[in-house]
mmCIF file of C-alpha atoms in Angstrom:
data_model
loop_
_atom_site.group_PDB
_atom_site.id
_atom_site.type_symbol
_atom_site.label_atom_id
_atom_site.label_comp_id
_atom_site.label_asym_id
_atom_site.label_seq_id
_atom_site.Cartn_x
_atom_site.Cartn_y
_atom_site.Cartn_z
ATOM 1 C CA MET A 1 -0.160 -0.064 0.012
ATOM 2 C CA SER A 2 2.597 2.197 0.971
ATOM 3 C CA GLU A 3 4.551 1.670 -2.436
ATOM 4 C CA THR A 4 1.328 2.282 -4.172
ATOM 5 C CA LEU A 5 0.722 5.669 -2.636
ATOM 6 C CA ILE A 6 4.285 6.456 -2.932
ATOM 7 C CA ILE A 7 3.960 5.637 -7.128
ATOM 8 C CA LEU A 8 0.699 7.563 -7.036
ATOM 9 C CA PHE A 9 2.337 10.786 -5.431
ATOM 10 C CA ALA A 10 4.872 10.742 -8.247
ATOM 11 C CA ALA A 11 2.364 10.289 -10.904
ATOM 12 C CA LEU A 12 0.621 13.289 -9.749
ATOM 13 C CA VAL A 13 3.748 15.563 -9.590
ATOM 14 C CA VAL A 14 4.971 14.241 -13.437
ATOM 15 C CA ASP A 15 1.682 14.856 -14.589
ATOM 16 C CA ARG A 16 1.405 18.158 -13.136
ATOM 17 C CA LEU A 17 4.506 19.158 -14.670
ATOM 18 C CA VAL A 18 4.198 17.301 -18.370
ATOM 19 C CA GLY A 19 0.354 16.383 -18.890
ATOM 20 C CA ASP A 20 -0.325 15.017 -22.187
ATOM 21 C CA PRO A 21 2.684 16.201 -24.674
ATOM 22 C CA ASP A 22 0.897 16.431 -27.878
ATOM 23 C CA TRP A 23 4.304 15.511 -29.777
ATOM 24 C CA LEU A 24 3.898 12.055 -28.044
ATOM 25 C CA TRP A 25 0.141 11.190 -28.528
ATOM 26 C CA ARG A 26 0.462 12.231 -32.022
ATOM 27 C CA ARG A 27 2.651 9.484 -32.216
ATOM 28 C CA VAL A 28 1.121 6.935 -30.665
ATOM 29 C CA PRO A 29 -2.590 6.748 -29.891
ATOM 30 C CA HIS A 30 -3.370 7.123 -25.964
ATOM 31 C CA PRO A 31 -4.850 4.135 -23.971
ATOM 32 C CA VAL A 32 -7.980 5.884 -23.713
ATOM 33 C CA VAL A 33 -8.545 6.003 -27.258
ATOM 34 C CA GLY A 34 -8.179 2.252 -27.679
ATOM 35 C CA PHE A 35 -10.394 2.004 -24.656
ATOM 36 C CA GLY A 36 -13.020 4.036 -26.650
ATOM 37 C CA ALA A 37 -12.149 2.155 -29.832
ATOM 38 C CA LEU A 38 -13.084 -0.958 -27.980
ATOM 39 C CA ILE A 39 -16.583 0.592 -26.524
ATOM 40 C CA GLY A 40 -17.578 2.199 -30.014
ATOM 41 C CA TRP A 41 -17.303 -1.345 -31.485
ATOM 42 C CA ALA A 42 -19.268 -2.958 -28.983
ATOM 43 C CA ASP A 43 -21.760 0.297 -29.551
ATOM 44 C CA ALA A 44 -21.586 -0.498 -33.379
ATOM 45 C CA ARG A 45 -22.427 -4.311 -32.967
ATOM 46 C CA PHE A 46 -24.718 -4.541 -30.312
ATOM 47 C CA ASN A 47 -26.517 -1.552 -29.677
ATOM 48 C CA ASP A 48 -29.538 -2.405 -33.092
ATOM 49 C CA ARG A 49 -32.108 0.219 -33.254
ATOM 50 C CA PHE A 50 -34.254 -2.219 -34.310
ATOM 51 C CA VAL A 51 -33.675 -4.074 -31.165
ATOM 52 C CA ALA A 52 -36.254 -3.978 -28.298
ATOM 53 C CA GLU A 53 -35.310 -1.912 -26.007
ATOM 54 C CA SER A 54 -34.813 -4.267 -23.002
ATOM 55 C CA ARG A 55 -32.592 -6.518 -24.837
ATOM 56 C CA ARG A 56 -30.347 -3.675 -26.055
ATOM 57 C CA GLU A 57 -30.576 -2.690 -21.993
ATOM 58 C CA LYS A 58 -29.104 -6.339 -21.400
ATOM 59 C CA TYR A 59 -26.535 -6.041 -24.117
ATOM 60 C CA GLY A 60 -25.502 -2.788 -22.489
ATOM 61 C CA PHE A 61 -24.984 -4.707 -19.784
ATOM 62 C CA ILE A 62 -23.160 -7.730 -20.699
ATOM 63 C CA ALA A 63 -20.772 -5.393 -22.918
ATOM 64 C CA ILE A 64 -19.769 -3.101 -20.079
ATOM 65 C CA ALA A 65 -19.192 -6.389 -18.119
ATOM 66 C CA ALA A 66 -17.022 -7.643 -20.451
ATOM 67 C CA LEU A 67 -14.884 -4.514 -20.546
ATOM 68 C CA LEU A 68 -14.440 -4.002 -17.327
ATOM 69 C CA VAL A 69 -13.363 -7.648 -17.037
ATOM 70 C CA GLY A 70 -10.876 -7.107 -19.930
ATOM 71 C CA ALA A 71 -9.598 -3.328 -18.179
ATOM 72 C CA VAL A 72 -8.668 -5.716 -15.027
ATOM 73 C CA ALA A 73 -7.168 -8.665 -16.848
ATOM 74 C CA LEU A 74 -4.589 -5.763 -18.851
ATOM 75 C CA GLY A 75 -4.177 -3.716 -15.465
ATOM 76 C CA SER A 76 -3.263 -7.435 -13.445
ATOM 77 C CA LEU A 77 -0.842 -8.249 -16.161
ATOM 78 C CA LEU A 78 0.936 -5.135 -16.378
ATOM 79 C CA ASP A 79 0.969 -4.922 -12.865
ATOM 80 C CA ASP A 80 3.053 -8.162 -13.178
ATOM 81 C CA VAL A 81 5.253 -7.241 -15.625
ATOM 82 C CA VAL A 82 6.318 -4.544 -13.982
ATOM 83 C CA GLU A 83 6.675 -5.969 -10.717
ATOM 84 C CA GLY A 84 9.203 -7.993 -11.804
ATOM 85 C CA TRP A 85 11.295 -4.933 -13.602
ATOM 86 C CA GLY A 86 12.522 -3.505 -9.708
ATOM 87 C CA GLY A 87 13.333 0.277 -9.756
ATOM 88 C CA LEU A 88 12.443 0.285 -13.535
ATOM 89 C CA GLY A 89 9.376 -1.024 -12.906
ATOM 90 C CA LEU A 90 8.301 1.486 -10.229
ATOM 91 C CA VAL A 91 8.888 4.568 -12.859
ATOM 92 C CA ALA A 92 7.549 2.509 -15.637
ATOM 93 C CA GLU A 93 4.109 2.024 -13.359
ATOM 94 C CA THR A 94 4.431 5.812 -12.295
ATOM 95 C CA LEU A 95 4.493 7.108 -15.879
ATOM 96 C CA ILE A 96 1.703 4.587 -16.480
ATOM 97 C CA VAL A 97 -0.479 6.433 -13.835
ATOM 98 C CA ALA A 98 0.505 9.513 -15.174
ATOM 99 C CA VAL A 99 -0.948 8.499 -18.502
ATOM 100 C CA PHE A 100 -4.239 8.257 -16.574
ATOM 101 C CA LEU A 101 -4.558 11.722 -15.180
ATOM 102 C CA ALA A 102 -5.475 15.022 -16.333
ATOM 103 C CA GLN A 103 -4.319 17.963 -14.224
ATOM 104 C CA LYS A 104 -2.119 19.947 -16.639
ATOM 105 C CA SER A 105 -4.626 18.600 -19.672
ATOM 106 C CA LEU A 106 -7.494 20.075 -18.104
ATOM 107 C CA ALA A 107 -6.422 22.756 -16.897
ATOM 108 C CA ASP A 108 -4.442 23.917 -20.365
ATOM 109 C CA HIS A 109 -8.042 23.600 -21.821
ATOM 110 C CA VAL A 110 -9.918 25.559 -19.300
ATOM 111 C CA GLY A 111 -7.394 28.079 -19.878
ATOM 112 C CA ALA A 112 -7.658 28.017 -23.233
ATOM 113 C CA VAL A 113 -11.520 29.020 -22.782
ATOM 114 C CA ALA A 114 -10.243 32.464 -20.913
ATOM 115 C CA ARG A 115 -7.652 33.146 -23.609
ATOM 116 C CA GLY A 116 -9.911 32.878 -26.335
ATOM 117 C CA LEU A 117 -12.353 35.024 -24.581
ATOM 118 C CA ARG A 118 -9.702 37.554 -24.602
ATOM 119 C CA GLY A 119 -8.134 37.122 -27.830
ATOM 120 C CA GLY A 120 -11.369 36.077 -29.746
ATOM 121 C CA GLY A 121 -14.333 37.529 -27.785
ATOM 122 C CA LEU A 122 -17.528 35.829 -27.754
ATOM 123 C CA GLU A 123 -16.941 33.673 -31.149
ATOM 124 C CA GLY A 124 -13.372 32.508 -29.215
ATOM 125 C CA GLY A 125 -14.660 31.451 -25.923
ATOM 126 C CA ARG A 126 -17.620 29.284 -27.784
ATOM 127 C CA ARG A 127 -14.806 27.827 -30.358
ATOM 128 C CA ALA A 128 -12.573 27.081 -27.020
ATOM 129 C CA VAL A 129 -15.322 25.705 -24.764
ATOM 130 C CA ALA A 130 -16.916 23.646 -27.352
ATOM 131 C CA GLN A 131 -13.828 21.229 -26.868
ATOM 132 C CA ILE A 132 -14.399 20.499 -23.152
ATOM 133 C CA VAL A 133 -18.230 20.779 -22.731
ATOM 134 C CA GLY A 134 -21.128 18.717 -24.226
ATOM 135 C CA ARG A 135 -24.022 21.241 -24.518
ATOM 136 C CA ASP A 136 -24.237 24.073 -27.471
ATOM 137 C CA PRO A 137 -22.080 26.687 -27.535
ATOM 138 C CA GLU A 138 -24.343 28.447 -29.587
ATOM 139 C CA THR A 139 -26.503 29.418 -26.850
ATOM 140 C CA LEU A 140 -23.916 30.811 -24.472
ATOM 141 C CA ASP A 141 -23.389 34.194 -24.081
ATOM 142 C CA ALA A 142 -19.677 35.025 -22.825
ATOM 143 C CA ALA A 143 -20.843 34.887 -19.109
ATOM 144 C CA GLY A 144 -22.450 31.379 -20.017
ATOM 145 C CA VAL A 145 -19.290 30.315 -21.488
ATOM 146 C CA SER A 146 -17.236 31.457 -18.784
ATOM 147 C CA ARG A 147 -19.568 29.398 -16.278
ATOM 148 C CA ALA A 148 -19.678 26.385 -18.605
ATOM 149 C CA ALA A 149 -15.365 26.278 -18.426
ATOM 150 C CA ILE A 150 -15.693 26.473 -14.160
ATOM 151 C CA GLU A 151 -18.098 23.866 -14.180
ATOM 152 C CA THR A 152 -16.233 21.377 -16.480
ATOM 153 C CA LEU A 153 -13.097 22.012 -14.228
ATOM 154 C CA ALA A 154 -14.866 21.619 -11.199
ATOM 155 C CA GLU A 155 -16.526 18.096 -12.492
ATOM 156 C CA ASN A 156 -13.012 16.892 -13.788
ATOM 157 C CA ALA A 157 -11.278 17.435 -11.118
ATOM 158 C CA SER A 158 -13.304 14.482 -9.796
ATOM 159 C CA ASP A 159 -13.259 12.454 -12.845
ATOM 160 C CA GLY A 160 -10.070 13.346 -14.417
ATOM 161 C CA VAL A 161 -8.337 13.310 -11.147
ATOM 162 C CA VAL A 162 -9.406 12.446 -7.839
ATOM 163 C CA ALA A 163 -11.476 9.040 -9.339
ATOM 164 C CA PRO A 164 -8.636 7.560 -11.089
ATOM 165 C CA ALA A 165 -6.544 8.186 -8.170
ATOM 166 C CA PHE A 166 -8.798 7.030 -5.734
ATOM 167 C CA TRP A 167 -9.399 3.972 -7.613
ATOM 168 C CA TYR A 168 -5.623 3.114 -8.244
ATOM 169 C CA ALA A 169 -4.710 4.168 -4.815
ATOM 170 C CA VAL A 170 -7.404 1.510 -3.693
ATOM 171 C CA PHE A 171 -7.064 -1.383 -6.431
ATOM 172 C CA GLY A 172 -3.638 -0.661 -7.992
ATOM 173 C CA LEU A 173 -3.366 -0.588 -11.746
ATOM 174 C CA PRO A 174 -6.612 -3.073 -11.905
ATOM 175 C CA GLY A 175 -8.470 -0.629 -10.523
ATOM 176 C CA LEU A 176 -6.896 2.604 -12.326
ATOM 177 C CA PHE A 177 -7.788 0.572 -15.863
ATOM 178 C CA ALA A 178 -11.342 -0.696 -14.810
ATOM 179 C CA TYR A 179 -12.640 3.419 -13.702
ATOM 180 C CA LYS A 180 -10.982 4.883 -16.948
ATOM 181 C CA MET A 181 -12.658 2.016 -18.945
ATOM 182 C CA LEU A 182 -15.792 3.343 -17.082
ATOM 183 C CA ASN A 183 -15.702 6.381 -17.460
ATOM 184 C CA THR A 184 -15.119 6.660 -20.796
ATOM 185 C CA ALA A 185 -18.005 4.052 -21.475
ATOM 186 C CA ASP A 186 -20.440 6.563 -19.647
ATOM 187 C CA SER A 187 -18.795 9.908 -21.801
ATOM 188 C CA MET A 188 -19.669 7.801 -25.165
ATOM 189 C CA ILE A 189 -22.893 6.229 -24.592
ATOM 190 C CA GLY A 190 -24.167 7.030 -20.806
ATOM 191 C CA HIS A 191 -26.389 9.244 -22.326
ATOM 192 C CA ARG A 192 -30.353 9.888 -22.297
ATOM 193 C CA THR A 193 -30.449 9.896 -25.999
ATOM 194 C CA GLU A 194 -32.906 7.692 -27.472
ATOM 195 C CA HIS A 195 -29.847 5.599 -28.872
ATOM 196 C CA HIS A 196 -27.882 5.216 -25.720
ATOM 197 C CA ARG A 197 -30.741 5.545 -23.364
ATOM 198 C CA ALA A 198 -31.095 1.578 -22.743
ATOM 199 C CA PHE A 199 -27.676 0.485 -23.864
ATOM 200 C CA GLY A 200 -25.604 2.594 -21.958
ATOM 201 C CA ARG A 201 -27.758 2.642 -18.825
ATOM 202 C CA ALA A 202 -25.784 0.161 -17.223
ATOM 203 C CA SER A 203 -22.356 1.981 -17.802
ATOM 204 C CA ALA A 204 -24.183 4.821 -16.428
ATOM 205 C CA ARG A 205 -24.989 3.677 -13.478
ATOM 206 C CA LEU A 206 -21.746 2.026 -12.532
ATOM 207 C CA ASP A 207 -20.125 5.090 -12.985
ATOM 208 C CA ASP A 208 -22.385 7.222 -11.050
ATOM 209 C CA LEU A 209 -21.535 4.281 -8.500
ATOM 210 C CA GLY A 210 -17.918 4.442 -9.325
ATOM 211 C CA ASN A 211 -17.806 8.483 -8.647
ATOM 212 C CA TRP A 212 -19.727 8.951 -5.930
ATOM 213 C CA LEU A 213 -16.968 8.579 -3.338
ATOM 214 C CA PRO A 214 -14.615 10.406 -5.432
ATOM 215 C CA ALA A 215 -16.744 13.379 -6.141
ATOM 216 C CA ARG A 216 -17.746 14.047 -2.467
ATOM 217 C CA LEU A 217 -13.612 13.862 -1.561
ATOM 218 C CA THR A 218 -13.193 16.304 -4.846
ATOM 219 C CA ALA A 219 -15.608 18.489 -2.682
ATOM 220 C CA LEU A 220 -14.391 18.417 0.015
ATOM 221 C CA LEU A 221 -10.647 19.329 -1.674
ATOM 222 C CA ILE A 222 -11.904 21.844 -2.972
ATOM 223 C CA VAL A 223 -13.566 23.510 -0.159
ATOM 224 C CA ILE A 224 -10.322 23.250 1.919
ATOM 225 C CA ALA A 225 -8.379 24.532 -0.811
ATOM 226 C CA GLY A 226 -10.841 27.874 -0.541
ATOM 227 C CA GLY A 227 -8.629 28.562 3.045
ATOM 228 C CA TRP A 228 -10.092 27.547 6.487
ATOM 229 C CA PRO A 229 -12.189 31.165 7.743
ATOM 230 C CA ASP A 230 -14.923 30.320 6.056
ATOM 231 C CA PHE A 231 -14.705 26.611 5.497
ATOM 232 C CA ARG A 232 -17.881 25.631 8.066
ATOM 233 C CA ALA A 233 -20.007 28.185 5.351
ATOM 234 C CA ARG A 234 -18.795 27.110 1.958
ATOM 235 C CA TRP A 235 -19.374 23.439 2.754
ATOM 236 C CA ASP A 236 -22.863 24.276 4.131
ATOM 237 C CA LEU A 237 -23.169 25.461 0.765
ATOM 238 C CA VAL A 238 -22.137 22.598 -0.787
ATOM 239 C CA MET A 239 -24.210 20.225 1.802
ATOM 240 C CA ARG A 240 -27.404 22.253 0.321
ATOM 241 C CA ASP A 241 -27.060 22.680 -3.326
ATOM 242 C CA ALA A 242 -25.192 19.894 -4.079
ATOM 243 C CA LYS A 243 -28.388 18.204 -4.748
ATOM 244 C CA LEU A 244 -29.732 20.480 -7.106
ATOM 245 C CA HIS A 245 -27.381 19.251 -10.053
ATOM 246 C CA ARG A 246 -29.535 16.302 -11.834
ATOM 247 C CA SER A 247 -26.285 14.189 -11.882
ATOM 248 C CA PRO A 248 -25.907 12.588 -7.998
ATOM 249 C CA ASN A 249 -22.442 13.547 -8.394
ATOM 250 C CA ALA A 250 -21.353 16.261 -10.969
ATOM 251 C CA GLY A 251 -23.348 18.972 -8.094
ATOM 252 C CA TRP A 252 -20.632 18.079 -5.467
ATOM 253 C CA PRO A 253 -17.436 19.819 -7.110
ATOM 254 C CA GLU A 254 -19.711 22.177 -9.113
ATOM 255 C CA SER A 255 -21.236 23.597 -5.852
ATOM 256 C CA ALA A 256 -18.324 23.231 -4.095
ATOM 257 C CA MET A 257 -16.110 25.740 -6.498
ATOM 258 C CA ALA A 258 -19.460 27.882 -6.722
ATOM 259 C CA ALA A 259 -18.961 27.984 -2.993
ATOM 260 C CA VAL A 260 -15.087 29.064 -3.393
ATOM 261 C CA THR A 261 -15.399 31.355 -6.231
ATOM 262 C CA GLY A 262 -18.406 33.073 -5.337
ATOM 263 C CA LEU A 263 -20.186 32.847 -8.657
ATOM 264 C CA SER A 264 -23.612 30.658 -9.360
ATOM 265 C CA LEU A 265 -23.303 27.830 -11.307
ATOM 266 C CA GLY A 266 -25.363 25.394 -12.902
ATOM 267 C CA GLY A 267 -28.935 26.653 -13.955
ATOM 268 C CA PRO A 268 -30.503 25.692 -17.050
ATOM 269 C CA ARG A 269 -28.205 24.615 -19.833
ATOM 270 C CA VAL A 270 -28.796 23.227 -23.271
ATOM 271 C CA TYR A 271 -26.973 20.433 -24.566
ATOM 272 C CA ARG A 272 -27.125 19.117 -28.242
ATOM 273 C CA ASP A 273 -29.556 16.352 -27.305
ATOM 274 C CA ASP A 274 -31.267 17.540 -24.043
ATOM 275 C CA VAL A 275 -32.169 20.276 -21.860
ATOM 276 C CA ALA A 276 -31.364 20.390 -18.414
ATOM 277 C CA ASP A 277 -33.676 23.158 -16.620
ATOM 278 C CA GLU A 278 -32.365 22.862 -12.779
ATOM 279 C CA PRO A 279 -31.721 25.766 -10.523
ATOM 280 C CA PHE A 280 -28.865 27.454 -9.950
ATOM 281 C CA MET A 281 -26.187 25.995 -7.355
ATOM 282 C CA ASN A 282 -25.071 29.216 -4.884
ATOM 283 C CA ASP A 283 -28.377 30.938 -6.182
ATOM 284 C CA ALA A 284 -26.734 34.019 -4.549
ATOM 285 C CA GLY A 285 -23.502 34.296 -5.994
ATOM 286 C CA ARG A 286 -22.546 36.468 -9.107
ATOM 287 C CA LYS A 287 -23.721 35.082 -12.375
ATOM 288 C CA ASP A 288 -21.663 37.314 -14.665
ATOM 289 C CA ALA A 289 -18.950 35.444 -14.835
ATOM 290 C CA GLY A 290 -15.534 36.144 -17.298
ATOM 291 C CA PRO A 291 -12.213 34.991 -18.683
ATOM 292 C CA ASN A 292 -10.800 36.606 -14.962
ATOM 293 C CA ASP A 293 -13.396 34.339 -12.823
ATOM 294 C CA ILE A 294 -11.727 31.244 -15.218
ATOM 295 C CA ASP A 295 -8.472 32.201 -14.125
ATOM 296 C CA ALA A 296 -9.634 32.818 -10.218
ATOM 297 C CA ALA A 297 -11.047 28.987 -10.702
ATOM 298 C CA LEU A 298 -7.716 27.430 -12.139
ATOM 299 C CA VAL A 299 -6.087 29.015 -9.035
ATOM 300 C CA THR A 300 -9.078 27.295 -6.499
ATOM 301 C CA PHE A 301 -8.023 24.003 -9.169
ATOM 302 C CA TRP A 302 -4.379 23.775 -8.757
ATOM 303 C CA ARG A 303 -4.414 24.454 -4.863
ATOM 304 C CA THR A 304 -6.968 21.481 -4.905
ATOM 305 C CA MET A 305 -4.285 19.440 -7.041
ATOM 306 C CA THR A 306 -1.911 20.482 -4.201
ATOM 307 C CA ALA A 307 -4.624 19.231 -0.888
ATOM 308 C CA LEU A 308 -4.409 15.900 -3.044
ATOM 309 C CA ALA A 309 -1.118 15.497 -3.436
ATOM 310 C CA ALA A 310 -0.443 16.325 0.123
ATOM 311 C CA VAL A 311 -2.790 13.909 1.249
ATOM 312 C CA VAL A 312 -1.438 10.974 -1.092
ATOM 313 C CA GLY A 313 1.998 11.970 0.360
ATOM 314 C CA ALA A 314 1.350 12.156 3.989
ATOM 315 C CA LEU A 315 -1.291 8.437 3.627
ATOM 316 C CA ALA A 316 2.274 7.445 2.129
ATOM 317 C CA VAL A 317 4.255 8.310 5.187
ATOM 318 C CA VAL A 318 2.121 6.675 8.065
ATOM 319 C CA VAL A 319 0.662 3.945 6.058
ATOM 320 C CA GLY A 320 5.127 3.126 5.778
#
């Protein structure tokens, strides 16, 4: 356990400094791309719109179960391989874990929205935010673009960093690979559209389960990152507003970010295939967000990541 936590701490540092270098992933496919290809194949092969919905739901459950078994098997195989490499194996596992974390890449994409707004106005912001959100960017004004970027930053702090770190800490590479397979499946087929509602139901529900605790841990870390003087008031706001989000998990980090930044997040949103008519979290906060607010949210994000690394490092010392 101590070795796993040390590797995780090192992976968090590597990902924070290096992220996902374009020069590398232009030459070799990212592992998540491979996961996505398998999920896409299963979707094309078994999600037949002419088949009864109940059968498509059954096929979806079997598909995600098989994909998760495969992910666990791959993680176990790599675990066995690197274990025999001694010190080189520790380095290799650190790099593998870092690949599945998303601190720098997430911050870079969100920061691009602020730069887009400053350099290209509303259209520049819309182009940048379209790369990281599922909602229709044409329905967003400048404040909406900014809030969308901040909401994505908060949600993906959980989905893209805390959750994979958590499952790696608990179950090693098999846990990490299984989580990333599940989270990728949810993003691809876990939608409420007519085509994916039945086939992706199992993936969506399992992803909700897999993110349940990490989302709440992320919210706690975000509130801690906001500073101690207002901790209690901010946490009370999270406890009040997290349930306003239609997702059982996304509302936690988003309401925490709203509490720390003083912004009002969430509210009605238009997606390409759906409309979310929800109340705002921290309704008393500001709704006129801008690029400076994105910058402030990024500062909170990096403080949150520092808190996460500190917790992992402290646990490694205690367990060791």
